[in-house]
Amino acid sequence: MPLASTIRPIRSGRLSRIRRSRRVLGAALAAVVAVSLTACAQDPVAEQYLEGNDKGYISADFTVVEIAPADRGEPVEFQGITESGDEFTSSQIAGDVTVVNFWYAACGPCRVEAKDLESVWQKYEGKDVSFVGVNTYDQADTARAFADEYGITYPSLIDVDKGEAKLAFASVTPIQATPTTLVLDKQGRVAARIIGQLDGPSILSTLVGDALAESE
């Protein structure tokens, strides 16, 4: 028997039912997707993703705030464990102008600004200036991999579990966006705050130079 004779034609009524079923299924799927997107829209990270933005960081406009010596608060004492497992306290760098950068590896702007931070560190290394990162999200192995990839040679505190370093600074200055970079004067007080990704190394370099030039 020819093969063609074994194929039964689909009757028009059955075809109509299949088409209706597909329309119902399509509508149901559309409703599920709509509900899912509505739920996601309540999540800021999901909103950023849906809008096409980098979802790996808390976004903020680039802002530089300088604080006059007379208006600076108390010195900030902070501590933690670095990505290399070393204990660190701010007393170890007392008297230095210090740059403190809050970051984590999945943060897009943190990756972009890494070379600028390292550039300024290389410029001032050995000149009574210290650099310390504060990783707010990652564990040590991720922070080490980031440092290797981007050529970062200054240490970072792993602050994700206890949040000690972030809490120490939160009492004197807002840390609401990642990245945030602080410049501490020789007394350990916050002299300047950069919110958002560095726009090249020049601004940070100038702030560090200004803090160095201040009298005790």
Coordinates of N, CA and C in Angstrom, one line a residue:
M1 N 0.9 -1.2 0.0 CA 0.0 0.0 0.0 C 0.9 1.2 0.0
P2 N 0.6 2.2 -0.8 CA 1.4 3.4 -0.9 C 1.4 4.1 0.5
L3 N 2.5 4.7 0.9 CA 2.6 5.4 2.1 C 1.5 6.5 2.2
A4 N 1.3 7.3 1.1 CA 0.4 8.4 1.2 C -1.0 8.0 1.6
S5 N -1.4 6.8 1.4 CA -2.7 6.3 1.7 C -2.9 6.1 3.2
T6 N -1.8 6.0 3.9 CA -1.9 5.7 5.4 C -2.0 7.0 6.2
I7 N -1.8 8.2 5.5 CA -1.9 9.5 6.2 C -3.3 10.0 6.2
R8 N -3.8 10.2 7.3 CA -5.2 10.6 7.4 C -5.3 12.1 7.4
P9 N -6.1 12.7 6.6 CA -6.2 14.2 6.6 C -6.8 14.7 7.9
I10 N -6.4 15.8 8.4 CA -7.0 16.4 9.6 C -8.3 17.1 9.1
R11 N -9.3 16.8 9.8 CA -10.6 17.4 9.4 C -10.6 18.9 9.9
S12 N -11.4 19.7 9.2 CA -11.4 21.1 9.5 C -11.8 21.4 11.0
G13 N -12.8 20.6 11.5 CA -13.2 20.8 12.9 C -12.1 20.5 13.9
R14 N -11.3 19.5 13.6 CA -10.1 19.2 14.5 C -9.1 20.3 14.4
L15 N -8.8 20.7 13.2 CA -7.9 21.8 13.0 C -8.3 23.1 13.7
S16 N -9.5 23.4 13.7 CA -10.0 24.5 14.4 C -9.8 24.4 15.9
R17 N -10.0 23.2 16.4 CA -9.8 23.0 17.8 C -8.3 23.2 18.2
I18 N -7.4 22.7 17.3 CA -6.0 22.8 17.6 C -5.6 24.3 17.6
R19 N -6.2 25.0 16.6 CA -5.8 26.4 16.5 C -6.3 27.2 17.8
R20 N -7.6 26.8 18.2 CA -8.1 27.5 19.4 C -7.2 27.1 20.6
S21 N -6.8 25.9 20.7 CA -5.9 25.5 21.9 C -4.6 26.2 21.9
R22 N -4.1 26.4 20.7 CA -2.8 27.1 20.6 C -3.0 28.6 21.0
R23 N -4.2 29.2 20.6 CA -4.5 30.6 21.0 C -4.6 30.7 22.5
V24 N -5.3 29.7 23.1 CA -5.5 29.7 24.5 C -4.1 29.6 25.3
L25 N -3.3 28.6 24.8 CA -2.0 28.4 25.4 C -1.1 29.7 25.2
G26 N -1.2 30.3 24.0 CA -0.4 31.5 23.8 C -0.8 32.6 24.8
A27 N -2.1 32.8 25.0 CA -2.6 33.8 25.9 C -2.2 33.5 27.3
A28 N -2.2 32.3 27.7 CA -1.8 31.9 29.0 C -0.4 32.2 29.3
L29 N 0.5 31.8 28.3 CA 1.9 32.1 28.4 C 2.2 33.6 28.5
A30 N 1.4 34.4 27.7 CA 1.6 35.8 27.7 C 1.3 36.4 29.1
A31 N 0.2 35.8 29.7 CA -0.2 36.3 31.0 C 0.9 36.0 32.0
V32 N 1.5 34.8 31.9 CA 2.5 34.4 32.9 C 3.7 35.3 32.7
V33 N 4.1 35.6 31.5 CA 5.2 36.5 31.3 C 4.9 37.9 31.8
A34 N 3.7 38.4 31.6 CA 3.3 39.7 32.1 C 3.4 39.7 33.6
V35 N 2.9 38.7 34.3 CA 3.0 38.6 35.7 C 4.4 38.6 36.2
S36 N 5.2 37.8 35.5 CA 6.7 37.7 35.9 C 7.3 39.0 35.8
L37 N 7.1 39.8 34.7 CA 7.7 41.1 34.5 C 7.3 42.1 35.5
T38 N 6.0 42.0 35.9 CA 5.5 42.9 36.9 C 6.1 42.6 38.2
A39 N 6.3 41.3 38.6 CA 7.0 41.0 39.8 C 8.5 41.5 39.8
C40 N 9.1 41.3 38.6 CA 10.5 41.8 38.5 C 10.6 43.3 38.6
A41 N 9.6 44.0 38.1 CA 9.7 45.4 38.2 C 9.7 46.0 39.6
Q42 N 9.3 45.1 40.6 CA 9.3 45.6 41.9 C 10.7 45.4 42.5
D43 N 11.6 44.8 41.8 CA 13.0 44.6 42.3 C 13.9 45.5 41.5
P44 N 14.6 46.4 42.2 CA 15.5 47.4 41.5 C 16.5 46.8 40.6
V45 N 17.1 45.6 41.0 CA 18.1 45.0 40.1 C 17.4 44.5 38.9
A46 N 16.2 43.9 39.0 CA 15.5 43.4 37.8 C 15.1 44.6 36.9
E47 N 14.7 45.7 37.5 CA 14.3 46.9 36.7 C 15.5 47.4 35.9
Q48 N 16.7 47.4 36.5 CA 17.9 47.8 35.8 C 18.1 46.9 34.6
Y49 N 17.9 45.6 34.9 CA 18.2 44.6 33.8 C 17.2 44.8 32.7
L50 N 15.9 45.0 33.0 CA 14.9 45.1 32.0 C 15.1 46.4 31.2
E51 N 15.7 47.4 31.8 CA 16.0 48.7 31.1 C 17.3 48.7 30.3
G52 N 18.0 47.5 30.4 CA 19.2 47.4 29.7 C 20.4 48.0 30.4
N53 N 20.3 48.3 31.7 CA 21.4 48.9 32.5 C 22.3 47.8 33.1
D54 N 23.5 48.1 33.5 CA 24.4 47.2 34.2 C 23.7 46.9 35.6
K55 N 23.4 45.7 35.8 CA 22.7 45.3 37.1 C 23.6 44.9 38.2
G56 N 25.0 45.0 37.9 CA 25.9 44.6 38.9 C 26.3 45.6 39.9
Y57 N 25.6 46.7 40.0 CA 26.0 47.8 40.9 C 24.9 48.7 41.3
I58 N 25.0 49.4 42.4 CA 24.0 50.4 42.8 C 24.3 51.7 42.1
S59 N 23.5 52.1 41.2 CA 23.8 53.2 40.3 C 23.8 54.5 41.1
A60 N 24.6 55.5 40.7 CA 24.6 56.8 41.3 C 25.3 57.8 40.3
D61 N 24.9 59.0 40.3 CA 25.5 60.0 39.5 C 26.9 60.3 40.1
F62 N 27.8 60.6 39.2 CA 29.2 61.0 39.6 C 29.1 62.3 40.4
T63 N 29.6 62.3 41.6 CA 29.6 63.4 42.5 C 30.9 63.5 43.3
V64 N 31.5 64.7 43.4 CA 32.7 64.9 44.2 C 32.3 65.9 45.3
V65 N 32.5 65.5 46.5 CA 32.2 66.4 47.7 C 33.5 66.6 48.4
E66 N 34.0 67.8 48.6 CA 35.2 68.1 49.4 C 34.7 68.8 50.7
I67 N 35.4 68.4 51.8 CA 35.0 68.9 53.1 C 36.1 69.7 53.7
A68 N 35.8 70.9 54.1 CA 36.8 71.8 54.6 C 37.3 71.2 56.0
P69 N 38.5 71.4 56.3 CA 39.1 70.9 57.5 C 38.3 71.2 58.8
A70 N 37.7 72.4 58.9 CA 36.9 72.8 60.0 C 35.6 72.0 60.1
D71 N 35.2 71.4 59.0 CA 33.9 70.8 59.0 C 34.0 69.2 59.0
R72 N 35.2 68.7 59.1 CA 35.3 67.3 59.1 C 35.0 66.7 60.5
G73 N 34.5 65.5 60.4 CA 34.1 64.8 61.7 C 35.3 64.2 62.4
E74 N 35.0 63.2 63.2 CA 36.0 62.5 63.9 C 36.8 61.6 63.0
P75 N 38.1 61.3 63.4 CA 38.8 60.3 62.6 C 38.1 58.9 62.6
V76 N 38.2 58.2 61.5 CA 37.5 57.0 61.4 C 38.5 55.8 61.7
E77 N 38.2 55.0 62.6 CA 39.0 53.9 62.9 C 38.3 52.6 62.4
F78 N 39.0 51.9 61.5 CA 38.4 50.7 60.9 C 39.4 49.6 60.8
Q79 N 38.9 48.4 60.6 CA 39.7 47.2 60.6 C 39.1 46.1 59.8
G80 N 39.8 45.0 59.6 CA 39.3 43.9 58.9 C 40.4 42.9 58.5
I81 N 40.0 41.9 57.7 CA 40.9 40.9 57.2 C 41.0 41.1 55.7
T82 N 42.2 41.2 55.2 CA 42.4 41.4 53.7 C 42.1 40.1 52.9
E83 N 42.1 40.3 51.6 CA 41.9 39.1 50.7 C 43.0 38.1 50.9
S84 N 44.2 38.5 51.4 CA 45.3 37.6 51.6 C 45.3 37.0 53.0
G85 N 44.3 37.3 53.8 CA 44.2 36.7 55.1 C 44.9 37.5 56.2
D86 N 45.4 38.7 55.9 CA 46.2 39.5 56.8 C 45.2 40.3 57.7
E87 N 45.6 40.5 58.9 CA 44.8 41.4 59.8 C 45.2 42.8 59.5
F88 N 44.2 43.7 59.4 CA 44.5 45.1 59.2 C 43.8 46.0 60.1
T89 N 44.4 47.0 60.6 CA 43.8 48.1 61.4 C 44.3 49.4 60.9
S90 N 43.4 50.4 61.0 CA 43.8 51.8 60.5 C 45.0 52.4 61.2
S91 N 45.2 51.8 62.4 CA 46.4 52.3 63.2 C 47.7 52.0 62.5
Q92 N 47.7 51.0 61.6 CA 48.9 50.7 60.8 C 49.3 51.8 59.8
I93 N 48.3 52.6 59.4 CA 48.6 53.6 58.4 C 48.3 55.0 59.0
A94 N 48.4 55.1 60.3 CA 48.2 56.4 61.0 C 49.2 57.4 60.5
G95 N 48.7 58.6 60.2 CA 49.5 59.7 59.7 C 49.6 59.8 58.1
D96 N 49.1 58.8 57.4 CA 49.0 58.8 56.0 C 47.7 59.4 55.5
V97 N 47.8 60.0 54.3 CA 46.6 60.3 53.6 C 46.1 59.0 53.0
T98 N 44.9 58.6 53.2 CA 44.4 57.3 52.8 C 43.2 57.4 51.9
V99 N 43.3 56.6 50.8 CA 42.2 56.4 49.9 C 41.5 55.1 50.2
V100 N 40.2 55.2 50.4 CA 39.4 54.0 50.7 C 38.3 53.8 49.6
N101 N 38.4 52.7 48.9 CA 37.5 52.5 47.8 C 36.5 51.3 48.1
F102 N 35.2 51.6 48.1 CA 34.2 50.5 48.3 C 33.8 49.9 46.9
W103 N 33.9 48.6 46.8 CA 33.8 48.0 45.5 C 33.3 46.5 45.7
Y104 N 33.0 45.9 44.6 CA 32.9 44.4 44.5 C 33.1 44.0 43.0
A105 N 33.4 42.7 42.8 CA 33.9 42.3 41.5 C 32.8 42.4 40.4
A106 N 31.6 42.2 40.7 CA 30.5 42.2 39.6 C 30.1 43.6 39.3
C107 N 30.6 44.6 40.0 CA 30.2 46.0 39.7 C 30.9 46.5 38.5
G108 N 30.2 46.8 37.4 CA 30.7 47.2 36.2 C 31.6 48.5 36.3
P109 N 31.1 49.5 37.0 CA 32.0 50.7 37.1 C 33.2 50.5 38.0
C110 N 33.1 49.5 38.9 CA 34.3 49.1 39.7 C 35.4 48.6 38.8
R111 N 35.0 47.8 37.8 CA 36.0 47.2 36.9 C 36.6 48.3 36.0
V112 N 35.8 49.3 35.6 CA 36.3 50.3 34.7 C 37.3 51.2 35.4
E113 N 37.0 51.5 36.7 CA 37.8 52.5 37.4 C 39.0 51.9 38.0
A114 N 39.1 50.6 38.0 CA 40.2 49.9 38.7 C 41.6 50.4 38.2
K115 N 41.7 50.6 36.9 CA 43.0 51.0 36.4 C 43.4 52.4 36.9
D116 N 42.3 53.3 37.1 CA 42.6 54.7 37.5 C 43.0 54.7 39.0
L117 N 42.4 53.8 39.8 CA 42.8 53.7 41.2 C 44.2 53.3 41.3
E118 N 44.5 52.2 40.6 CA 45.9 51.7 40.6 C 46.9 52.8 40.1
S119 N 46.5 53.5 39.1 CA 47.4 54.6 38.6 C 47.7 55.6 39.6
V120 N 46.7 56.1 40.4 CA 47.0 57.0 41.4 C 47.8 56.4 42.6
W121 N 47.5 55.2 42.9 CA 48.3 54.5 43.9 C 49.7 54.4 43.5
Q122 N 50.0 54.1 42.3 CA 51.4 54.0 41.8 C 52.1 55.3 41.9
K123 N 51.3 56.4 41.6 CA 51.9 57.7 41.6 C 52.3 58.2 43.1
Y124 N 51.5 57.8 44.1 CA 51.8 58.3 45.4 C 52.4 57.2 46.4
E125 N 52.6 56.0 45.9 CA 53.1 55.0 46.8 C 54.5 55.4 47.3
G126 N 54.6 55.3 48.6 CA 55.9 55.7 49.3 C 56.0 57.1 49.6
K127 N 54.8 57.9 49.5 CA 54.8 59.3 49.7 C 53.8 59.6 50.9
D128 N 53.8 58.8 51.9 CA 52.8 59.0 53.0 C 51.4 58.9 52.5
V129 N 51.1 58.0 51.6 CA 49.8 57.7 51.1 C 49.5 56.2 51.1
S130 N 48.3 55.9 51.6 CA 47.9 54.5 51.6 C 46.6 54.3 50.8
F131 N 46.4 53.1 50.2 CA 45.2 52.8 49.5 C 44.7 51.5 50.2
V132 N 43.4 51.5 50.5 CA 42.7 50.3 51.0 C 41.4 50.1 50.3
G133 N 41.1 49.0 49.8 CA 39.8 48.7 49.2 C 38.9 48.0 50.3
V134 N 37.6 48.2 50.2 CA 36.7 47.5 51.0 C 35.7 46.8 50.1
N135 N 35.8 45.5 50.1 CA 34.9 44.7 49.2 C 33.7 44.3 50.0
T136 N 32.6 44.8 49.6 CA 31.3 44.7 50.3 C 30.5 43.5 50.0
Y137 N 30.9 42.7 49.0 CA 30.1 41.6 48.5 C 30.8 40.2 48.4
D138 N 32.0 40.2 48.0 CA 32.7 39.0 47.6 C 33.5 38.3 48.7
Q139 N 33.8 37.1 48.5 CA 34.7 36.4 49.4 C 36.2 36.6 48.9
A140 N 37.1 36.1 49.7 CA 38.5 36.4 49.4 C 39.0 35.9 48.0
D141 N 38.6 34.7 47.6 CA 39.1 34.2 46.4 C 38.6 35.0 45.2
T142 N 37.4 35.5 45.2 CA 36.9 36.4 44.1 C 37.7 37.7 44.1
A143 N 38.0 38.3 45.3 CA 38.7 39.5 45.4 C 40.1 39.4 44.9
R144 N 40.7 38.2 45.2 CA 42.1 38.0 44.7 C 42.1 37.8 43.2
A145 N 41.1 37.1 42.6 CA 41.0 37.0 41.2 C 40.9 38.3 40.5
F146 N 40.1 39.2 41.1 CA 39.9 40.5 40.5 C 41.2 41.3 40.5
A147 N 41.9 41.3 41.6 CA 43.2 42.0 41.7 C 44.2 41.5 40.7
D148 N 44.2 40.2 40.5 CA 45.1 39.6 39.5 C 44.7 40.0 38.1
E149 N 43.4 40.0 37.8 CA 43.0 40.4 36.4 C 43.2 41.9 36.1
Y150 N 43.0 42.7 37.1 CA 43.1 44.2 36.9 C 44.3 44.8 37.4
G151 N 45.3 44.0 37.9 CA 46.6 44.5 38.3 C 46.5 45.4 39.5
I152 N 45.6 45.1 40.5 CA 45.5 45.9 41.7 C 46.6 45.4 42.7
T153 N 47.4 46.3 43.2 CA 48.5 45.9 44.1 C 48.3 46.3 45.5
Y154 N 47.2 47.1 45.8 CA 47.0 47.5 47.2 C 45.9 46.5 47.8
P155 N 45.8 46.4 49.1 CA 45.0 45.4 49.7 C 43.5 45.8 49.8
S156 N 42.6 44.8 49.9 CA 41.2 45.1 50.1 C 40.8 44.3 51.4
L157 N 39.9 44.9 52.1 CA 39.3 44.2 53.3 C 38.0 43.5 52.8
I158 N 37.9 42.2 53.2 CA 36.7 41.4 52.9 C 35.6 41.7 53.9
D159 N 34.7 42.5 53.6 CA 33.7 43.1 54.5 C 32.3 42.5 54.4
V160 N 32.2 41.5 53.6 CA 30.8 41.0 53.3 C 30.1 40.3 54.5
D161 N 30.9 39.6 55.3 CA 30.3 38.9 56.4 C 29.9 39.7 57.6
K162 N 30.8 40.6 58.0 CA 30.5 41.4 59.2 C 30.2 42.9 58.9
G163 N 30.7 43.4 57.8 CA 30.4 44.8 57.5 C 31.0 45.8 58.4
E164 N 32.1 45.4 59.1 CA 32.7 46.3 60.1 C 33.2 47.6 59.5
A165 N 33.9 47.5 58.4 CA 34.5 48.7 57.8 C 33.4 49.6 57.3
K166 N 32.5 49.1 56.6 CA 31.4 50.0 56.1 C 30.6 50.6 57.2
L167 N 30.4 49.9 58.3 CA 29.7 50.5 59.4 C 30.5 51.6 60.1
A168 N 31.8 51.4 60.1 CA 32.7 52.4 60.7 C 32.6 53.7 60.0
F169 N 32.5 53.7 58.7 CA 32.4 54.9 57.9 C 31.0 55.5 57.8
A170 N 30.0 54.6 57.9 CA 28.6 55.0 57.8 C 28.3 56.0 58.9
S171 N 29.0 56.0 60.0 CA 28.7 56.9 61.1 C 29.1 58.4 60.8
V172 N 30.0 58.6 59.8 CA 30.5 59.9 59.5 C 30.2 60.3 58.1
T173 N 29.9 59.4 57.2 CA 29.6 59.7 55.8 C 28.8 58.7 55.1
P174 N 27.9 59.1 54.2 CA 27.0 58.1 53.6 C 27.7 57.2 52.6
I175 N 27.5 55.9 52.7 CA 28.0 54.9 51.8 C 26.8 54.2 51.1
Q176 N 26.2 54.9 50.2 CA 25.0 54.5 49.6 C 25.1 53.9 48.2
A177 N 26.2 54.1 47.6 CA 26.4 53.7 46.2 C 27.7 52.9 46.1
T178 N 27.8 52.0 45.1 CA 29.0 51.3 44.8 C 29.3 51.6 43.3
P179 N 30.5 52.1 43.0 CA 31.6 52.4 43.9 C 31.5 53.8 44.6
T180 N 32.1 53.8 45.8 CA 32.3 55.1 46.5 C 33.8 55.1 46.9
T181 N 34.4 56.3 46.7 CA 35.9 56.4 47.1 C 36.0 57.6 48.0
L182 N 36.7 57.3 49.1 CA 36.9 58.4 50.2 C 38.4 58.7 50.2
V183 N 38.6 60.0 50.5 CA 40.0 60.4 50.8 C 40.0 60.9 52.2
L184 N 40.9 60.2 53.0 CA 41.0 60.6 54.4 C 42.3 61.5 54.6
D185 N 42.2 62.5 55.4 CA 43.3 63.3 55.7 C 44.3 62.6 56.6
K186 N 45.4 63.3 57.0 CA 46.4 62.7 57.8 C 46.0 62.3 59.2
Q187 N 44.9 62.9 59.6 CA 44.3 62.5 60.9 C 43.3 61.4 60.8
G188 N 43.0 60.9 59.6 CA 42.0 59.9 59.5 C 40.6 60.4 59.3
R189 N 40.4 61.7 59.0 CA 39.1 62.2 58.9 C 38.7 62.2 57.4
V190 N 37.4 62.1 57.0 CA 37.0 62.1 55.7 C 37.1 63.5 55.1
A191 N 38.0 63.7 54.1 CA 38.3 65.0 53.5 C 37.6 65.2 52.2
A192 N 37.3 64.1 51.5 CA 36.6 64.1 50.2 C 35.9 62.8 50.0
R193 N 34.8 62.9 49.2 CA 34.0 61.7 48.9 C 33.7 61.8 47.4
I194 N 34.0 60.7 46.7 CA 33.6 60.6 45.3 C 32.6 59.5 45.2
I195 N 31.4 59.8 44.7 CA 30.3 58.9 44.5 C 30.2 58.5 43.0
G196 N 30.3 57.2 42.8 CA 30.2 56.8 41.4 C 31.6 56.5 40.8
Q197 N 31.6 56.1 39.6 CA 32.8 55.7 38.9 C 33.8 56.9 38.7
L198 N 35.0 56.7 39.0 CA 36.0 57.7 38.7 C 36.0 58.1 37.2
D199 N 36.1 59.4 37.0 CA 36.1 59.9 35.6 C 37.6 60.2 35.3
G200 N 38.4 59.1 35.3 CA 39.8 59.2 35.1 C 40.5 59.4 36.4
P201 N 41.9 59.4 36.4 CA 42.6 59.5 37.6 C 42.9 60.9 38.1
S202 N 42.6 61.9 37.3 CA 43.1 63.3 37.7 C 42.4 63.8 38.9
I203 N 41.1 63.7 39.0 CA 40.4 64.2 40.2 C 40.9 63.6 41.5
L204 N 40.9 62.3 41.5 CA 41.4 61.6 42.7 C 42.8 62.0 43.0
S205 N 43.7 62.1 42.0 CA 45.1 62.5 42.2 C 45.2 63.9 42.8
T206 N 44.3 64.8 42.4 CA 44.3 66.2 42.9 C 43.8 66.2 44.3
L207 N 42.8 65.4 44.7 CA 42.3 65.4 46.0 C 43.4 64.8 47.0
V208 N 44.1 63.8 46.5 CA 45.1 63.2 47.4 C 46.3 64.2 47.6
G209 N 46.6 64.9 46.5 CA 47.7 65.9 46.6 C 47.3 67.1 47.5
D210 N 46.0 67.5 47.4 CA 45.6 68.6 48.3 C 45.6 68.1 49.8
A211 N 45.2 66.9 50.1 CA 45.3 66.4 51.4 C 46.7 66.3 51.9
L212 N 47.6 65.9 51.1 CA 49.0 65.9 51.5 C 49.6 67.2 51.8
A213 N 49.1 68.2 51.1 CA 49.6 69.6 51.2 C 49.1 70.3 52.5
E214 N 48.1 69.7 53.1 CA 47.5 70.4 54.3 C 48.5 70.3 55.4
S215 N 48.5 71.3 56.3 CA 49.4 71.2 57.5 C 48.7 70.3 58.5
E216 N 49.4 69.8 59.4 CA 48.9 68.9 60.4 C 47.8 69.6 61.3

